[in-house]
Short mmCIF file of C-alpha atoms in Angstrom, two decimals:
data_model
loop_
_atom_site.label_atom_id
_atom_site.label_comp_id
_atom_site.label_asym_id
_atom_site.label_seq_id
_atom_site.Cartn_x
_atom_site.Cartn_y
_atom_site.Cartn_z
CA MET A 1 0.00 0.00 0.00
CA PRO A 2 2.73 2.59 0.79
CA LEU A 3 4.40 1.71 -2.50
CA ARG A 4 1.11 2.22 -4.36
CA ARG A 5 0.59 5.59 -2.69
CA PHE A 6 4.10 6.69 -3.60
CA SER A 7 3.51 5.55 -7.17
CA SER A 8 0.42 7.75 -7.37
CA LEU A 9 2.53 10.74 -6.32
CA ILE A 10 5.13 10.21 -9.03
CA PRO A 11 3.39 12.42 -11.67
CA LEU A 12 2.92 15.29 -9.18
CA LEU A 13 6.50 15.08 -7.94
CA ALA A 14 7.77 14.87 -11.52
CA ILE A 15 5.92 18.03 -12.59
CA LEU A 16 6.85 19.92 -9.41
CA GLY A 17 10.50 19.05 -9.97
CA SER A 18 10.19 19.99 -13.63
CA VAL A 19 8.75 23.48 -13.11
CA THR A 20 11.18 24.26 -10.28
CA CYS A 21 14.24 23.22 -12.28
CA LEU A 22 12.94 25.06 -15.33
CA GLY A 23 12.51 28.27 -13.35
CA LEU A 24 15.95 28.04 -11.75
CA GLY A 25 17.70 27.29 -15.02
CA THR A 26 15.88 29.96 -16.99
CA SER A 27 16.59 32.60 -14.36
CA TRP A 28 20.27 31.65 -14.42
CA ALA A 29 20.32 31.80 -18.23
CA LYS A 30 18.69 35.23 -18.37
CA HIS A 31 21.07 36.61 -15.76
CA SER A 32 24.33 35.10 -17.06
CA LEU A 33 23.98 34.21 -20.74
CA PHE A 34 21.74 36.88 -22.23
CA PRO A 35 24.39 39.62 -21.83
CA LEU A 36 26.99 37.42 -23.55
CA VAL A 37 25.20 35.69 -26.45
CA GLY A 38 21.64 37.00 -26.45
CA ALA A 39 18.43 34.98 -26.48
CA GLN A 40 19.30 33.12 -29.68
CA GLY A 41 22.74 32.03 -28.45
CA THR A 42 21.32 31.08 -25.06
CA THR A 43 18.73 28.87 -26.71
CA ALA A 44 21.40 27.25 -28.85
CA VAL A 45 23.70 26.30 -25.98
CA ARG A 46 20.82 25.24 -23.75
CA VAL A 47 19.14 22.97 -26.28
CA GLY A 48 22.39 21.82 -27.89
CA PHE A 49 23.94 20.71 -24.61
CA SER A 50 20.65 19.15 -23.47
CA ALA A 51 20.48 17.08 -26.64
CA LEU A 52 24.12 15.99 -26.27
CA LEU A 53 23.66 15.02 -22.62
CA LEU A 54 20.56 12.92 -23.25
CA LEU A 55 21.91 11.29 -26.40
CA LEU A 56 24.98 10.15 -24.48
CA PHE A 57 22.93 9.01 -21.49
CA TRP A 58 20.07 7.20 -23.26
CA ARG A 59 21.84 6.07 -26.48
CA PRO A 60 18.56 6.02 -28.46
CA TRP A 61 20.12 4.17 -31.38
CA ARG A 62 19.63 0.99 -29.32
CA TRP A 63 15.88 1.08 -30.11
CA GLN A 64 14.17 0.70 -33.43
CA LEU A 65 11.76 3.39 -34.57
CA SER A 66 8.97 3.05 -37.11
CA ARG A 67 8.54 5.66 -39.82
CA ALA A 68 5.34 6.95 -38.20
CA ASP A 69 7.05 7.25 -34.80
CA LEU A 70 10.03 8.97 -36.38
CA ARG A 71 7.71 11.57 -37.89
CA THR A 72 5.98 12.10 -34.54
CA VAL A 73 9.26 12.47 -32.68
CA ALA A 74 10.54 14.90 -35.32
CA LEU A 75 7.43 17.07 -34.92
CA TYR A 76 7.68 16.82 -31.13
CA GLY A 77 11.31 17.92 -31.27
CA ALA A 78 10.70 20.78 -33.68
CA ALA A 79 7.88 22.07 -31.45
CA LEU A 80 10.18 21.80 -28.45
CA GLY A 81 12.96 23.74 -30.14
CA LEU A 82 10.64 26.52 -31.32
CA THR A 83 9.05 26.74 -27.87
CA ASN A 84 12.46 27.38 -26.33
CA LEU A 85 13.48 29.90 -28.99
CA CYS A 86 10.25 31.91 -28.87
CA PHE A 87 10.20 31.90 -25.08
CA TYR A 88 13.77 33.16 -24.72
CA MET A 89 13.12 35.80 -27.36
CA ALA A 90 10.17 36.95 -25.24
CA LEU A 91 12.34 37.11 -22.11
CA ARG A 92 14.48 39.81 -23.70
CA THR A 93 11.79 42.42 -23.10
CA ILE A 94 9.09 41.10 -20.75
CA PRO A 95 9.32 39.65 -17.20
CA PHE A 96 9.78 35.91 -16.72
CA GLY A 97 6.54 35.37 -14.79
CA ILE A 98 4.43 37.22 -17.35
CA ALA A 99 6.08 35.39 -20.25
CA VAL A 100 5.24 32.05 -18.62
CA ALA A 101 1.64 33.12 -17.96
CA ILE A 102 1.15 34.10 -21.62
CA GLU A 103 2.94 30.97 -22.82
CA PHE A 104 0.68 28.92 -20.58
CA SER A 105 -2.30 29.75 -22.80
CA GLY A 106 -0.97 26.94 -25.04
CA PRO A 107 -1.56 24.01 -22.65
CA LEU A 108 -4.69 25.82 -21.47
CA ALA A 109 -6.03 25.67 -25.03
CA VAL A 110 -5.27 21.93 -25.11
CA ALA A 111 -7.34 21.43 -21.97
CA LEU A 112 -10.21 23.63 -23.19
CA LEU A 113 -10.46 21.92 -26.57
CA ALA A 114 -10.80 18.57 -24.82
CA SER A 115 -13.74 19.83 -22.72
CA ARG A 116 -17.36 19.90 -23.85
CA ARG A 117 -19.49 21.10 -20.92
CA PRO A 118 -21.26 24.48 -20.60
CA VAL A 119 -19.19 25.28 -17.51
CA ASP A 120 -16.16 25.40 -19.79
CA PHE A 121 -17.26 28.88 -20.84
CA VAL A 122 -16.37 29.95 -17.29
CA TRP A 123 -12.79 28.81 -17.82
CA VAL A 124 -12.66 30.49 -21.22
CA ALA A 125 -13.86 33.74 -19.65
CA LEU A 126 -11.28 33.48 -16.87
CA ALA A 127 -8.48 32.82 -19.33
CA VAL A 128 -9.50 35.68 -21.64
CA ALA A 129 -9.84 38.06 -18.70
CA GLY A 130 -6.43 37.05 -17.37
CA LEU A 131 -4.77 37.52 -20.74
CA ALA A 132 -6.57 40.85 -21.19
CA LEU A 133 -4.93 42.07 -17.97
CA LEU A 134 -1.51 41.05 -19.28
CA LEU A 135 -1.58 41.87 -22.98
CA PRO A 136 -1.03 45.45 -24.20
CA LEU A 137 -4.39 45.69 -25.97
CA GLY A 138 -4.50 49.41 -26.53
CA HIS A 139 -3.64 50.31 -22.96
CA ASP A 140 -0.53 50.52 -20.79
CA VAL A 141 0.25 47.29 -18.97
CA SER A 142 3.45 48.21 -17.15
CA ASN A 143 4.99 49.01 -20.55
CA LEU A 144 4.89 45.45 -21.85
CA ASP A 145 6.75 45.21 -25.14
CA PRO A 146 4.41 44.05 -27.97
CA THR A 147 7.19 42.11 -29.69
CA GLY A 148 7.95 40.22 -26.49
CA VAL A 149 4.26 39.45 -26.07
CA LEU A 150 4.06 38.09 -29.64
CA PHE A 151 7.04 35.83 -29.02
CA ALA A 152 5.39 34.57 -25.81
CA LEU A 153 2.19 33.83 -27.76
CA GLY A 154 4.28 32.00 -30.36
CA ALA A 155 5.79 29.93 -27.56
CA ALA A 156 2.24 29.14 -26.39
CA VAL A 157 1.31 27.70 -29.80
CA CYS A 158 4.49 25.65 -29.91
CA TRP A 159 4.01 24.40 -26.34
CA ALA A 160 0.51 23.17 -27.17
CA SER A 161 1.96 21.28 -30.13
CA TYR A 162 4.71 19.88 -27.91
CA ILE A 163 2.15 18.45 -25.46
CA LEU A 164 0.07 16.83 -28.21
CA PHE A 165 3.02 15.34 -30.06
CA GLY A 166 4.58 14.30 -26.76
CA LYS A 167 1.45 12.39 -25.84
CA ARG A 168 1.45 10.68 -29.24
CA ALA A 169 5.02 9.58 -28.58
CA SER A 170 4.38 8.52 -24.99
CA HIS A 171 4.19 4.81 -25.90
CA LEU A 172 7.92 4.98 -26.62
CA HIS A 173 10.54 4.70 -23.90
CA ALA A 174 10.80 8.16 -22.29
CA GLY A 175 14.57 8.35 -22.79
CA HIS A 176 14.17 7.32 -26.42
CA SER A 177 11.61 9.96 -27.35
CA VAL A 178 13.13 12.77 -25.27
CA SER A 179 16.70 12.29 -26.49
CA LEU A 180 15.67 12.09 -30.15
CA GLY A 181 13.24 14.97 -29.69
CA LEU A 182 15.95 17.18 -28.23
CA ALA A 183 18.30 16.23 -31.06
CA MET A 184 15.66 17.46 -33.50
CA ALA A 185 15.16 20.61 -31.41
CA ALA A 186 18.90 21.27 -31.58
CA LEU A 187 18.84 20.98 -35.36
CA VAL A 188 16.19 23.70 -35.38
CA VAL A 189 17.67 26.23 -32.94
CA VAL A 190 21.46 25.79 -32.97
CA PRO A 191 21.86 27.25 -36.49
CA VAL A 192 19.88 30.31 -35.36
CA GLY A 193 22.19 30.77 -32.37
CA VAL A 194 25.31 30.32 -34.48
CA MET A 195 24.15 32.91 -37.01
CA HIS A 196 23.42 35.39 -34.22
CA SER A 197 26.36 34.86 -31.84
CA GLY A 198 29.08 33.18 -33.89
CA ALA A 199 32.37 32.45 -32.12
CA ALA A 200 31.06 33.91 -28.83
CA LEU A 201 29.30 30.58 -28.28
CA LEU A 202 32.73 28.95 -27.84
CA SER A 203 33.71 31.14 -24.89
CA PRO A 204 34.63 28.98 -21.85
CA VAL A 205 32.20 30.95 -19.70
CA VAL A 206 29.35 30.49 -22.17
CA LEU A 207 30.09 26.78 -22.55
CA GLY A 208 30.32 26.21 -18.79
CA VAL A 209 27.18 28.12 -17.89
CA GLY A 210 25.38 26.70 -20.93
CA LEU A 211 26.11 23.17 -19.79
CA GLY A 212 24.72 23.89 -16.33
CA VAL A 213 21.65 25.63 -17.73
CA ALA A 214 21.04 22.75 -20.14
CA LEU A 215 21.11 20.23 -17.33
CA ILE A 216 18.86 22.20 -14.97
CA SER A 217 16.37 23.79 -17.35
CA SER A 218 16.07 21.31 -20.22
CA ALA A 219 17.44 17.81 -19.69
CA ILE A 220 15.95 17.25 -16.24
CA PRO A 221 12.56 19.02 -16.73
CA ILE A 222 11.84 17.45 -20.12
CA SER A 223 12.66 13.98 -18.84
CA LEU A 224 10.42 14.52 -15.82
CA GLU A 225 7.59 15.79 -18.04
CA MET A 226 7.75 12.67 -20.19
CA VAL A 227 7.58 10.55 -17.02
CA ALA A 228 4.40 12.45 -16.08
CA LEU A 229 2.89 12.31 -19.58
CA LYS A 230 3.24 8.52 -19.62
CA ARG A 231 1.01 8.37 -16.52
CA LEU A 232 -1.45 11.19 -17.24
CA THR A 233 -3.90 12.40 -19.84
CA PRO A 234 -3.12 15.79 -21.43
CA GLN A 235 -5.90 17.26 -19.27
CA ALA A 236 -4.48 15.96 -15.99
CA PHE A 237 -1.06 17.13 -17.10
CA GLY A 238 -2.56 20.60 -17.57
CA ILE A 239 -3.98 20.61 -14.03
CA MET A 240 -0.66 19.78 -12.42
CA SER A 241 1.33 22.08 -14.70
CA SER A 242 -0.85 25.03 -13.65
CA MET A 243 1.58 25.77 -10.86
CA GLU A 244 4.26 26.84 -13.33
CA PRO A 245 3.36 30.54 -13.82
CA ALA A 246 3.33 31.15 -10.06
CA VAL A 247 6.59 29.24 -9.51
CA ALA A 248 8.23 31.18 -12.35
CA ALA A 249 7.05 34.54 -11.01
CA MET A 250 8.26 33.74 -7.50
CA LEU A 251 11.68 32.58 -8.70
CA ALA A 252 12.02 35.63 -10.95
CA TYR A 253 11.21 37.85 -7.97
CA ILE A 254 13.81 36.12 -5.78
CA LEU A 255 16.57 35.64 -8.36
CA LEU A 256 16.05 38.45 -10.89
CA ASP A 257 14.28 41.07 -8.76
CA GLU A 258 11.42 41.18 -11.31
CA ARG A 259 8.51 42.68 -9.42
CA LEU A 260 4.93 42.33 -10.64
CA GLY A 261 1.99 44.54 -9.85
CA ALA A 262 -1.19 43.39 -8.12
CA GLY A 263 -3.05 43.30 -11.44
CA GLN A 264 -0.41 41.11 -13.01
CA TRP A 265 -0.47 38.66 -10.09
CA LEU A 266 -4.28 38.60 -10.41
CA ALA A 267 -3.97 37.83 -14.12
CA ILE A 268 -1.57 34.96 -13.43
CA ALA A 269 -3.96 33.57 -10.81
CA MET A 270 -6.89 33.78 -13.24
CA ILE A 271 -4.98 31.92 -15.98
CA MET A 272 -3.94 29.24 -13.48
CA ALA A 273 -7.53 28.88 -12.24
CA ALA A 274 -8.82 28.59 -15.81
CA SER A 275 -6.32 25.87 -16.62
CA MET A 276 -6.99 23.90 -13.44
CA GLY A 277 -10.76 24.18 -13.81
CA SER A 278 -10.95 23.24 -17.46
CA SER A 279 -8.52 20.37 -17.03
CA TYR A 280 -10.43 19.04 -14.03
CA MET A 281 -13.77 19.09 -15.87
CA ALA A 282 -12.22 17.42 -18.91
CA GLN A 283 -10.84 14.71 -16.66
CA ARG A 284 -14.28 14.14 -15.06
CA GLN A 285 -15.90 13.98 -18.48
CA ARG A 286 -13.32 11.44 -19.61
CA ARG A 287 -14.04 9.22 -16.64
CA GLY A 288 -17.74 9.76 -17.20
CA ALA A 289 -19.69 6.54 -16.71
CA PRO A 290 -19.76 4.83 -13.26
CA CYS A 291 -18.28 1.66 -14.77
CA ALA A 292 -15.23 3.40 -16.13
CA SER A 293 -11.86 2.14 -14.96
CA VAL A 294 -10.14 4.09 -12.23
CA HIS A 295 -6.80 3.52 -13.97
CA THR A 296 -5.66 6.13 -16.51
#
């Protein structure tokens, strides 16, 4: 019984560890790498080192891959690479916590599209109201940069794709899909970083910090997310991932001294509530009939 209870906590612990590591690594990258190689170079070293680490650790060439699975993993990896690139581009001009909240509209959309009940309009209204408080829609929102907001919205679209393709690849060994996916992500973003930063990427400081950032903010979180996705539906994953905007905002406040106003904290809370509510209702609808299995 204790073992079964611990097993049921694995998805929650995996996602909690993922969002915490992601926040720590991203804060470190913004503080230390952005001044040296910019957002593009930071993305390149982060994703490139993450791919190298996981390829060496998991050695995915040991497993066979069908053509259909190869296509899915390629799409999963491309979405992952573009998510990282768009998100770091957004971080150049808007606070970490706000960028995460906007980006979070991607998994929120996944949860909403899976729901079919009238109460889902409540979650839509909450999400729209939260985004309206954050986005510069014709009014001043703490001088949010429109370009940064657009990059964060682009990251949201890519993150939604990442979740869907990741779920389609979840029947594969987690190390197999993640390592190959990151290799594909590196093929997408490393050329962008090289074109932007050139030889600066080979600086010992950049390489050292980049390796640490890759381990903390990519390799570990992505592996933990795949562990969670293998045990959860996309909707349940959305519920548990709803803690990420708040964790990011708190870490950015502690590590980067990025202070948010009351309205911005309210907007983050509304987006989190919308995601949790819509995901919970989708999960109930999925379980539906009394005879449905309790195992997911």
